[in-house]
Amino acid sequence: MSVLGALRNPSHTGSRRCVPCTLVNVAILWLAVNVVVVLGRPLAGAAVLVVGLVVIWLRGYLVPYTPQFAPRLVAASPIPTTWFHDTNEPGSIADRSRDGDRLLGELRRAGLLDADEERVYLDPDFERRWHAEMDRLASQSLDDLADQLASVPSVPSARPVEQDGQKWLAVGGQTALVARHVAIAELGAVTALEPHVDDPADRLAMARPLREFLTDCPACGTAFDRSSEVSCCGGYTNPREKPRETLVCPECEQRFLRLPDPE
């Protein structure tokens, strides 16, 4: 392992980098550099700038406890949340670095999935525990949901966001806002998986593909509608790719899942 690799913090860099945390740290670093320069030490200021930027690049942030305060600081500012998070995708509390098919294979080896000639289905006991957890989470406020999500290992931060009458969660390190019904489904899955999967990172990653087994919205109980990424408002603009099918909750008016491409 290289020196840079040993110093890098994967929980707060790469695809999991929190943009508000990075911006707040760069702003604090810039103020510190200016103070050093004003004190008549321009070379020292340049050194502070270089070292600080390297630390932010490798570790995700410079100031201790940044994930606890930076997202809320940016949220309280007049800067629109959509500058940092995409609202066109359903989002996920887990990153997409783990292959979904491989995760489903691990779930099957854990005895939580089974298959016959016609379909793949969940173990009934696990399915009941998962639905019980989703029912519990659906009754909670967005603030309480964010607090529970932030307590999950490998989730750096989470805060509630209400945008155009819709409820979301901004999760540190994720570019897309996570719709409330997605957070309920995935957080419920993480909890239901605890007796079966020891590694918290594995539980978090497995929660994303498990969404494919739901037919009703975990937030309101409404049956999902099939739709596509095409919309009259420019939701899909790439003429070189076929638009993906999606599941949408007509009551929440939010996408829940991009369906896998047919084989």
PDB file of C-alpha atoms in Angstrom, residues 6-238:
ATOM      1  CA  ALA A   6      -2.563   4.664   3.762  1.00  0.00           C
ATOM      2  CA  LEU A   7      -3.404   8.296   4.537  1.00  0.00           C
ATOM      3  CA  ARG A   8      -6.603   8.385   2.450  1.00  0.00           C
ATOM      4  CA  ASN A   9      -9.910   8.137   4.310  1.00  0.00           C
ATOM      5  CA  PRO A  10     -12.308   6.214   2.019  1.00  0.00           C
ATOM      6  CA  SER A  11     -15.298   7.063   4.231  1.00  0.00           C
ATOM      7  CA  HIS A  12     -15.107  10.737   3.251  1.00  0.00           C
ATOM      8  CA  THR A  13     -13.395  10.764  -0.165  1.00  0.00           C
ATOM      9  CA  GLY A  14     -14.102   9.558  -3.662  1.00  0.00           C
ATOM     10  CA  SER A  15     -17.781   8.819  -4.294  1.00  0.00           C
ATOM     11  CA  ARG A  16     -18.492   9.366  -0.575  1.00  0.00           C
ATOM     12  CA  ARG A  17     -17.017  12.871  -0.438  1.00  0.00           C
ATOM     13  CA  CYS A  18     -19.383  15.367   1.179  1.00  0.00           C
ATOM     14  CA  VAL A  19     -19.359  18.482  -1.011  1.00  0.00           C
ATOM     15  CA  PRO A  20     -20.619  20.870   1.723  1.00  0.00           C
ATOM     16  CA  CYS A  21     -17.914  19.544   4.083  1.00  0.00           C
ATOM     17  CA  THR A  22     -15.259  20.129   1.441  1.00  0.00           C
ATOM     18  CA  LEU A  23     -16.451  23.677   0.690  1.00  0.00           C
ATOM     19  CA  VAL A  24     -16.614  24.658   4.357  1.00  0.00           C
ATOM     20  CA  ASN A  25     -13.099  23.340   4.948  1.00  0.00           C
ATOM     21  CA  VAL A  26     -11.684  25.095   1.898  1.00  0.00           C
ATOM     22  CA  ALA A  27     -13.286  28.349   3.104  1.00  0.00           C
ATOM     23  CA  ILE A  28     -11.797  27.926   6.596  1.00  0.00           C
ATOM     24  CA  LEU A  29      -8.419  27.080   5.095  1.00  0.00           C
ATOM     25  CA  TRP A  30      -8.546  30.173   2.863  1.00  0.00           C
ATOM     26  CA  LEU A  31      -9.278  32.399   5.884  1.00  0.00           C
ATOM     27  CA  ALA A  32      -6.363  30.854   7.782  1.00  0.00           C
ATOM     28  CA  VAL A  33      -4.024  31.407   4.837  1.00  0.00           C
ATOM     29  CA  ASN A  34      -5.049  35.062   4.588  1.00  0.00           C
ATOM     30  CA  VAL A  35      -4.399  35.571   8.302  1.00  0.00           C
ATOM     31  CA  VAL A  36      -0.881  34.147   7.917  1.00  0.00           C
ATOM     32  CA  VAL A  37      -0.215  36.358   4.874  1.00  0.00           C
ATOM     33  CA  VAL A  38      -1.504  39.479   6.672  1.00  0.00           C
ATOM     34  CA  LEU A  39       0.916  38.691   9.494  1.00  0.00           C
ATOM     35  CA  GLY A  40       3.732  39.046   6.968  1.00  0.00           C
ATOM     36  CA  ARG A  41       4.479  35.372   6.307  1.00  0.00           C
ATOM     37  CA  PRO A  42       3.527  34.792   2.650  1.00  0.00           C
ATOM     38  CA  LEU A  43       5.726  31.692   2.245  1.00  0.00           C
ATOM     39  CA  ALA A  44       4.233  30.171   5.388  1.00  0.00           C
ATOM     40  CA  GLY A  45       0.787  31.015   4.011  1.00  0.00           C
ATOM     41  CA  ALA A  46       1.564  29.187   0.770  1.00  0.00           C
ATOM     42  CA  ALA A  47       2.757  26.161   2.746  1.00  0.00           C
ATOM     43  CA  VAL A  48      -0.406  26.157   4.863  1.00  0.00           C
ATOM     44  CA  LEU A  49      -2.513  26.311   1.690  1.00  0.00           C
ATOM     45  CA  VAL A  50      -0.738  23.383   0.018  1.00  0.00           C
ATOM     46  CA  VAL A  51      -0.726  21.177   3.120  1.00  0.00           C
ATOM     47  CA  GLY A  52      -4.349  22.000   3.879  1.00  0.00           C
ATOM     48  CA  LEU A  53      -5.542  21.187   0.365  1.00  0.00           C
ATOM     49  CA  VAL A  54      -3.643  17.879   0.410  1.00  0.00           C
ATOM     50  CA  VAL A  55      -5.246  16.933   3.741  1.00  0.00           C
ATOM     51  CA  ILE A  56      -8.730  17.819   2.447  1.00  0.00           C
ATOM     52  CA  TRP A  57      -8.091  15.792  -0.713  1.00  0.00           C
ATOM     53  CA  LEU A  58      -6.838  12.747   1.193  1.00  0.00           C
ATOM     54  CA  ARG A  59      -9.012  12.846   4.307  1.00  0.00           C
ATOM     55  CA  GLY A  60     -12.162  14.620   3.125  1.00  0.00           C
ATOM     56  CA  TYR A  61     -11.866  17.458   5.617  1.00  0.00           C
ATOM     57  CA  LEU A  62      -9.318  19.412   7.667  1.00  0.00           C
ATOM     58  CA  VAL A  63     -11.294  20.633  10.681  1.00  0.00           C
ATOM     59  CA  PRO A  64     -12.200  17.919  13.224  1.00  0.00           C
ATOM     60  CA  TYR A  65     -15.884  16.922  13.450  1.00  0.00           C
ATOM     61  CA  THR A  66     -16.682  18.564  10.118  1.00  0.00           C
ATOM     62  CA  PRO A  67     -19.345  15.947   9.147  1.00  0.00           C
ATOM     63  CA  GLN A  68     -21.269  16.882  12.297  1.00  0.00           C
ATOM     64  CA  PHE A  69     -21.521  20.625  11.588  1.00  0.00           C
ATOM     65  CA  ALA A  70     -20.721  21.453   7.949  1.00  0.00           C
ATOM     66  CA  PRO A  71     -23.867  20.022   6.260  1.00  0.00           C
ATOM     67  CA  ARG A  72     -26.124  21.860   8.740  1.00  0.00           C
ATOM     68  CA  LEU A  73     -24.098  25.054   8.304  1.00  0.00           C
ATOM     69  CA  VAL A  74     -24.537  24.931   4.531  1.00  0.00           C
ATOM     70  CA  ALA A  75     -28.227  24.021   4.933  1.00  0.00           C
ATOM     71  CA  ALA A  76     -28.763  27.154   7.023  1.00  0.00           C
ATOM     72  CA  SER A  77     -27.188  29.306   4.309  1.00  0.00           C
ATOM     73  CA  PRO A  78     -29.128  30.683   1.310  1.00  0.00           C
ATOM     74  CA  ILE A  79     -27.266  28.291  -1.021  1.00  0.00           C
ATOM     75  CA  PRO A  80     -29.792  25.920  -2.689  1.00  0.00           C
ATOM     76  CA  THR A  81     -29.466  22.275  -1.636  1.00  0.00           C
ATOM     77  CA  THR A  82     -29.748  21.231  -5.283  1.00  0.00           C
ATOM     78  CA  TRP A  83     -26.293  22.728  -5.919  1.00  0.00           C
ATOM     79  CA  PHE A  84     -24.858  19.760  -4.024  1.00  0.00           C
ATOM     80  CA  HIS A  85     -27.406  17.003  -4.551  1.00  0.00           C
ATOM     81  CA  ASP A  86     -29.282  15.602  -7.539  1.00  0.00           C
ATOM     82  CA  THR A  87     -33.064  15.252  -7.190  1.00  0.00           C
ATOM     83  CA  ASN A  88     -33.630  13.436 -10.501  1.00  0.00           C
ATOM     84  CA  GLU A  89     -32.447  10.074  -9.112  1.00  0.00           C
ATOM     85  CA  PRO A  90     -34.008   8.098  -6.250  1.00  0.00           C
ATOM     86  CA  GLY A  91     -30.696   8.152  -4.392  1.00  0.00           C
ATOM     87  CA  SER A  92     -29.456   5.600  -1.860  1.00  0.00           C
ATOM     88  CA  ILE A  93     -27.925   5.632   1.603  1.00  0.00           C
ATOM     89  CA  ALA A  94     -25.216   3.312   0.213  1.00  0.00           C
ATOM     90  CA  ASP A  95     -22.692   4.068  -2.504  1.00  0.00           C
ATOM     91  CA  ARG A  96     -22.770   2.227  -5.836  1.00  0.00           C
ATOM     92  CA  SER A  97     -19.280   0.760  -5.666  1.00  0.00           C
ATOM     93  CA  ARG A  98     -20.564  -2.743  -4.851  1.00  0.00           C
ATOM     94  CA  ASP A  99     -22.035  -4.872  -7.649  1.00  0.00           C
ATOM     95  CA  GLY A 100     -25.751  -5.485  -7.132  1.00  0.00           C
ATOM     96  CA  ASP A 101     -25.756  -9.017  -8.556  1.00  0.00           C
ATOM     97  CA  ARG A 102     -22.873 -10.042  -6.290  1.00  0.00           C
ATOM     98  CA  LEU A 103     -24.688  -8.603  -3.280  1.00  0.00           C
ATOM     99  CA  LEU A 104     -27.799 -10.594  -4.157  1.00  0.00           C
ATOM    100  CA  GLY A 105     -25.577 -13.682  -4.347  1.00  0.00           C
ATOM    101  CA  GLU A 106     -24.291 -12.960  -0.845  1.00  0.00           C
ATOM    102  CA  LEU A 107     -27.859 -12.593   0.401  1.00  0.00           C
ATOM    103  CA  ARG A 108     -28.696 -15.969  -1.087  1.00  0.00           C
ATOM    104  CA  ARG A 109     -25.702 -17.596   0.593  1.00  0.00           C
ATOM    105  CA  ALA A 110     -26.870 -16.073   3.883  1.00  0.00           C
ATOM    106  CA  GLY A 111     -30.189 -17.873   3.427  1.00  0.00           C
ATOM    107  CA  LEU A 112     -32.196 -14.687   2.937  1.00  0.00           C
ATOM    108  CA  LEU A 113     -32.994 -15.270  -0.742  1.00  0.00           C
ATOM    109  CA  ASP A 114     -34.272 -18.329  -2.528  1.00  0.00           C
ATOM    110  CA  ALA A 115     -35.385 -19.076  -6.072  1.00  0.00           C
ATOM    111  CA  ASP A 116     -37.502 -21.465  -8.061  1.00  0.00           C
ATOM    112  CA  GLU A 117     -38.006 -21.818 -11.796  1.00  0.00           C
ATOM    113  CA  GLU A 118     -40.127 -18.690 -11.995  1.00  0.00           C
ATOM    114  CA  ARG A 119     -38.882 -16.147  -9.475  1.00  0.00           C
ATOM    115  CA  VAL A 120     -36.451 -15.064  -6.787  1.00  0.00           C
ATOM    116  CA  TYR A 121     -38.040 -14.419  -3.399  1.00  0.00           C
ATOM    117  CA  LEU A 122     -37.127 -13.399   0.129  1.00  0.00           C
ATOM    118  CA  ASP A 123     -37.010 -15.678   3.134  1.00  0.00           C
ATOM    119  CA  PRO A 124     -40.455 -15.180   4.768  1.00  0.00           C
ATOM    120  CA  ASP A 125     -39.083 -14.567   8.291  1.00  0.00           C
ATOM    121  CA  PHE A 126     -36.600 -11.979   7.038  1.00  0.00           C
ATOM    122  CA  GLU A 127     -39.300 -10.333   4.910  1.00  0.00           C
ATOM    123  CA  ARG A 128     -41.582  -9.986   7.950  1.00  0.00           C
ATOM    124  CA  ARG A 129     -38.785  -8.422  10.027  1.00  0.00           C
ATOM    125  CA  TRP A 130     -37.947  -6.010   7.217  1.00  0.00           C
ATOM    126  CA  HIS A 131     -41.565  -4.902   6.767  1.00  0.00           C
ATOM    127  CA  ALA A 132     -41.951  -4.460  10.522  1.00  0.00           C
ATOM    128  CA  GLU A 133     -38.897  -2.180  10.558  1.00  0.00           C
ATOM    129  CA  MET A 134     -40.222  -0.182   7.583  1.00  0.00           C
ATOM    130  CA  ASP A 135     -43.594   0.264   9.316  1.00  0.00           C
ATOM    131  CA  ARG A 136     -41.807   1.554  12.418  1.00  0.00           C
ATOM    132  CA  LEU A 137     -39.657   3.996  10.445  1.00  0.00           C
ATOM    133  CA  ALA A 138     -42.595   5.232   8.339  1.00  0.00           C
ATOM    134  CA  SER A 139     -44.266   6.548  11.498  1.00  0.00           C
ATOM    135  CA  GLN A 140     -41.278   8.713  12.403  1.00  0.00           C
ATOM    136  CA  SER A 141     -40.609  12.323  11.495  1.00  0.00           C
ATOM    137  CA  LEU A 142     -38.044  13.279   8.884  1.00  0.00           C
ATOM    138  CA  ASP A 143     -35.772  14.660  11.625  1.00  0.00           C
ATOM    139  CA  ASP A 144     -35.913  11.394  13.601  1.00  0.00           C
ATOM    140  CA  LEU A 145     -35.263   9.424  10.429  1.00  0.00           C
ATOM    141  CA  ALA A 146     -32.185  11.553   9.725  1.00  0.00           C
ATOM    142  CA  ASP A 147     -30.888  10.999  13.274  1.00  0.00           C
ATOM    143  CA  GLN A 148     -31.270   7.222  12.982  1.00  0.00           C
ATOM    144  CA  LEU A 149     -29.622   7.215   9.580  1.00  0.00           C
ATOM    145  CA  ALA A 150     -26.675   9.265  10.846  1.00  0.00           C
ATOM    146  CA  SER A 151     -26.106   6.646  13.566  1.00  0.00           C
ATOM    147  CA  VAL A 152     -25.506   3.891  10.983  1.00  0.00           C
ATOM    148  CA  PRO A 153     -21.801   2.957  10.616  1.00  0.00           C
ATOM    149  CA  SER A 154     -20.312   4.146   7.284  1.00  0.00           C
ATOM    150  CA  VAL A 155     -22.912   6.931   6.980  1.00  0.00           C
ATOM    151  CA  PRO A 156     -20.936  10.125   7.700  1.00  0.00           C
ATOM    152  CA  SER A 157     -23.948  12.418   8.152  1.00  0.00           C
ATOM    153  CA  ALA A 158     -27.618  12.831   7.315  1.00  0.00           C
ATOM    154  CA  ARG A 159     -29.975  15.790   7.497  1.00  0.00           C
ATOM    155  CA  PRO A 160     -33.593  16.388   6.495  1.00  0.00           C
ATOM    156  CA  VAL A 161     -34.416  18.404   3.371  1.00  0.00           C
ATOM    157  CA  GLU A 162     -37.813  19.564   2.148  1.00  0.00           C
ATOM    158  CA  GLN A 163     -37.685  20.617  -1.493  1.00  0.00           C
ATOM    159  CA  ASP A 164     -40.776  21.707  -3.461  1.00  0.00           C
ATOM    160  CA  GLY A 165     -43.080  19.961  -0.996  1.00  0.00           C
ATOM    161  CA  GLN A 166     -41.170  16.667  -1.172  1.00  0.00           C
ATOM    162  CA  LYS A 167     -39.204  15.054   1.658  1.00  0.00           C
ATOM    163  CA  TRP A 168     -35.581  14.026   1.196  1.00  0.00           C
ATOM    164  CA  LEU A 169     -32.473  13.226   3.193  1.00  0.00           C
ATOM    165  CA  ALA A 170     -29.074  14.655   2.314  1.00  0.00           C
ATOM    166  CA  VAL A 171     -26.550  11.920   3.097  1.00  0.00           C
ATOM    167  CA  GLY A 172     -22.887  12.795   3.391  1.00  0.00           C
ATOM    168  CA  GLY A 173     -20.881  11.463   0.465  1.00  0.00           C
ATOM    169  CA  GLN A 174     -23.902  10.977  -1.824  1.00  0.00           C
ATOM    170  CA  THR A 175     -24.488  13.269  -4.802  1.00  0.00           C
ATOM    171  CA  ALA A 176     -28.215  12.472  -5.012  1.00  0.00           C
ATOM    172  CA  LEU A 177     -30.710  13.370  -2.332  1.00  0.00           C
ATOM    173  CA  VAL A 178     -32.270  10.248  -0.836  1.00  0.00           C
ATOM    174  CA  ALA A 179     -36.071  10.192  -1.054  1.00  0.00           C
ATOM    175  CA  ARG A 180     -37.830   9.505   2.260  1.00  0.00           C
ATOM    176  CA  HIS A 181     -39.377   6.239   1.052  1.00  0.00           C
ATOM    177  CA  VAL A 182     -35.954   5.020  -0.125  1.00  0.00           C
ATOM    178  CA  ALA A 183     -34.397   5.825   3.253  1.00  0.00           C
ATOM    179  CA  ILE A 184     -37.198   3.954   5.047  1.00  0.00           C
ATOM    180  CA  ALA A 185     -36.713   0.876   2.861  1.00  0.00           C
ATOM    181  CA  GLU A 186     -32.913   0.796   3.094  1.00  0.00           C
ATOM    182  CA  LEU A 187     -32.603   1.727   6.771  1.00  0.00           C
ATOM    183  CA  GLY A 188     -35.217  -0.907   7.597  1.00  0.00           C
ATOM    184  CA  ALA A 189     -33.228  -3.465   5.613  1.00  0.00           C
ATOM    185  CA  VAL A 190     -29.986  -2.552   7.422  1.00  0.00           C
ATOM    186  CA  THR A 191     -31.664  -3.196  10.779  1.00  0.00           C
ATOM    187  CA  ALA A 192     -33.370  -6.422   9.642  1.00  0.00           C
ATOM    188  CA  LEU A 193     -30.045  -7.746   8.327  1.00  0.00           C
ATOM    189  CA  GLU A 194     -28.218  -7.363  11.652  1.00  0.00           C
ATOM    190  CA  PRO A 195     -28.838 -10.940  12.908  1.00  0.00           C
ATOM    191  CA  HIS A 196     -27.627 -12.402   9.602  1.00  0.00           C
ATOM    192  CA  VAL A 197     -24.769 -10.189   8.346  1.00  0.00           C
ATOM    193  CA  ASP A 198     -21.941  -9.227  10.705  1.00  0.00           C
ATOM    194  CA  ASP A 199     -20.195  -6.510   8.676  1.00  0.00           C
ATOM    195  CA  PRO A 200     -22.031  -3.135   8.929  1.00  0.00           C
ATOM    196  CA  ALA A 201     -20.642  -2.077   5.524  1.00  0.00           C
ATOM    197  CA  ASP A 202     -22.074  -5.240   3.943  1.00  0.00           C
ATOM    198  CA  ARG A 203     -25.488  -4.611   5.515  1.00  0.00           C
ATOM    199  CA  LEU A 204     -25.489  -1.076   4.154  1.00  0.00           C
ATOM    200  CA  ALA A 205     -24.523  -2.209   0.651  1.00  0.00           C
ATOM    201  CA  MET A 206     -27.100  -5.042   0.614  1.00  0.00           C
ATOM    202  CA  ALA A 207     -29.934  -2.665   1.451  1.00  0.00           C
ATOM    203  CA  ARG A 208     -29.830  -1.062  -2.009  1.00  0.00           C
ATOM    204  CA  PRO A 209     -30.597  -4.138  -4.185  1.00  0.00           C
ATOM    205  CA  LEU A 210     -33.245  -5.313  -1.702  1.00  0.00           C
ATOM    206  CA  ARG A 211     -35.432  -2.421  -2.866  1.00  0.00           C
ATOM    207  CA  GLU A 212     -36.159  -4.460  -6.003  1.00  0.00           C
ATOM    208  CA  PHE A 213     -38.364  -6.786  -3.930  1.00  0.00           C
ATOM    209  CA  LEU A 214     -40.861  -4.078  -2.940  1.00  0.00           C
ATOM    210  CA  THR A 215     -44.073  -3.460  -4.866  1.00  0.00           C
ATOM    211  CA  ASP A 216     -45.641  -0.904  -2.509  1.00  0.00           C
ATOM    212  CA  CYS A 217     -44.267   2.360  -1.135  1.00  0.00           C
ATOM    213  CA  PRO A 218     -42.832   1.797   2.361  1.00  0.00           C
ATOM    214  CA  ALA A 219     -43.724   5.368   3.348  1.00  0.00           C
ATOM    215  CA  CYS A 220     -47.434   5.454   2.444  1.00  0.00           C
ATOM    216  CA  GLY A 221     -48.368   1.933   1.293  1.00  0.00           C
ATOM    217  CA  THR A 222     -49.376   3.011  -2.221  1.00  0.00           C
ATOM    218  CA  ALA A 223     -48.654   0.534  -5.023  1.00  0.00           C
ATOM    219  CA  PHE A 224     -45.776   1.654  -7.234  1.00  0.00           C
ATOM    220  CA  ASP A 225     -46.384   2.683 -10.841  1.00  0.00           C
ATOM    221  CA  ARG A 226     -43.978   1.790 -13.616  1.00  0.00           C
ATOM    222  CA  SER A 227     -42.622   4.803 -15.432  1.00  0.00           C
ATOM    223  CA  SER A 228     -39.445   5.775 -17.280  1.00  0.00           C
ATOM    224  CA  GLU A 229     -36.753   8.414 -17.129  1.00  0.00           C
ATOM    225  CA  VAL A 230     -38.440  10.279 -19.981  1.00  0.00           C
ATOM    226  CA  SER A 231     -40.326  13.349 -18.835  1.00  0.00           C
ATOM    227  CA  CYS A 232     -41.730  16.458 -20.438  1.00  0.00           C
ATOM    228  CA  CYS A 233     -39.567  18.535 -18.115  1.00  0.00           C
ATOM    229  CA  GLY A 234     -36.235  17.255 -19.345  1.00  0.00           C
ATOM    230  CA  GLY A 235     -35.807  14.368 -16.906  1.00  0.00           C
ATOM    231  CA  TYR A 236     -34.076  12.411 -19.670  1.00  0.00           C
ATOM    232  CA  THR A 237     -32.000  14.113 -22.320  1.00  0.00           C
ATOM    233  CA  ASN A 238     -29.491  11.540 -23.647  1.00  0.00           C
TER     234      ASN A 238
END
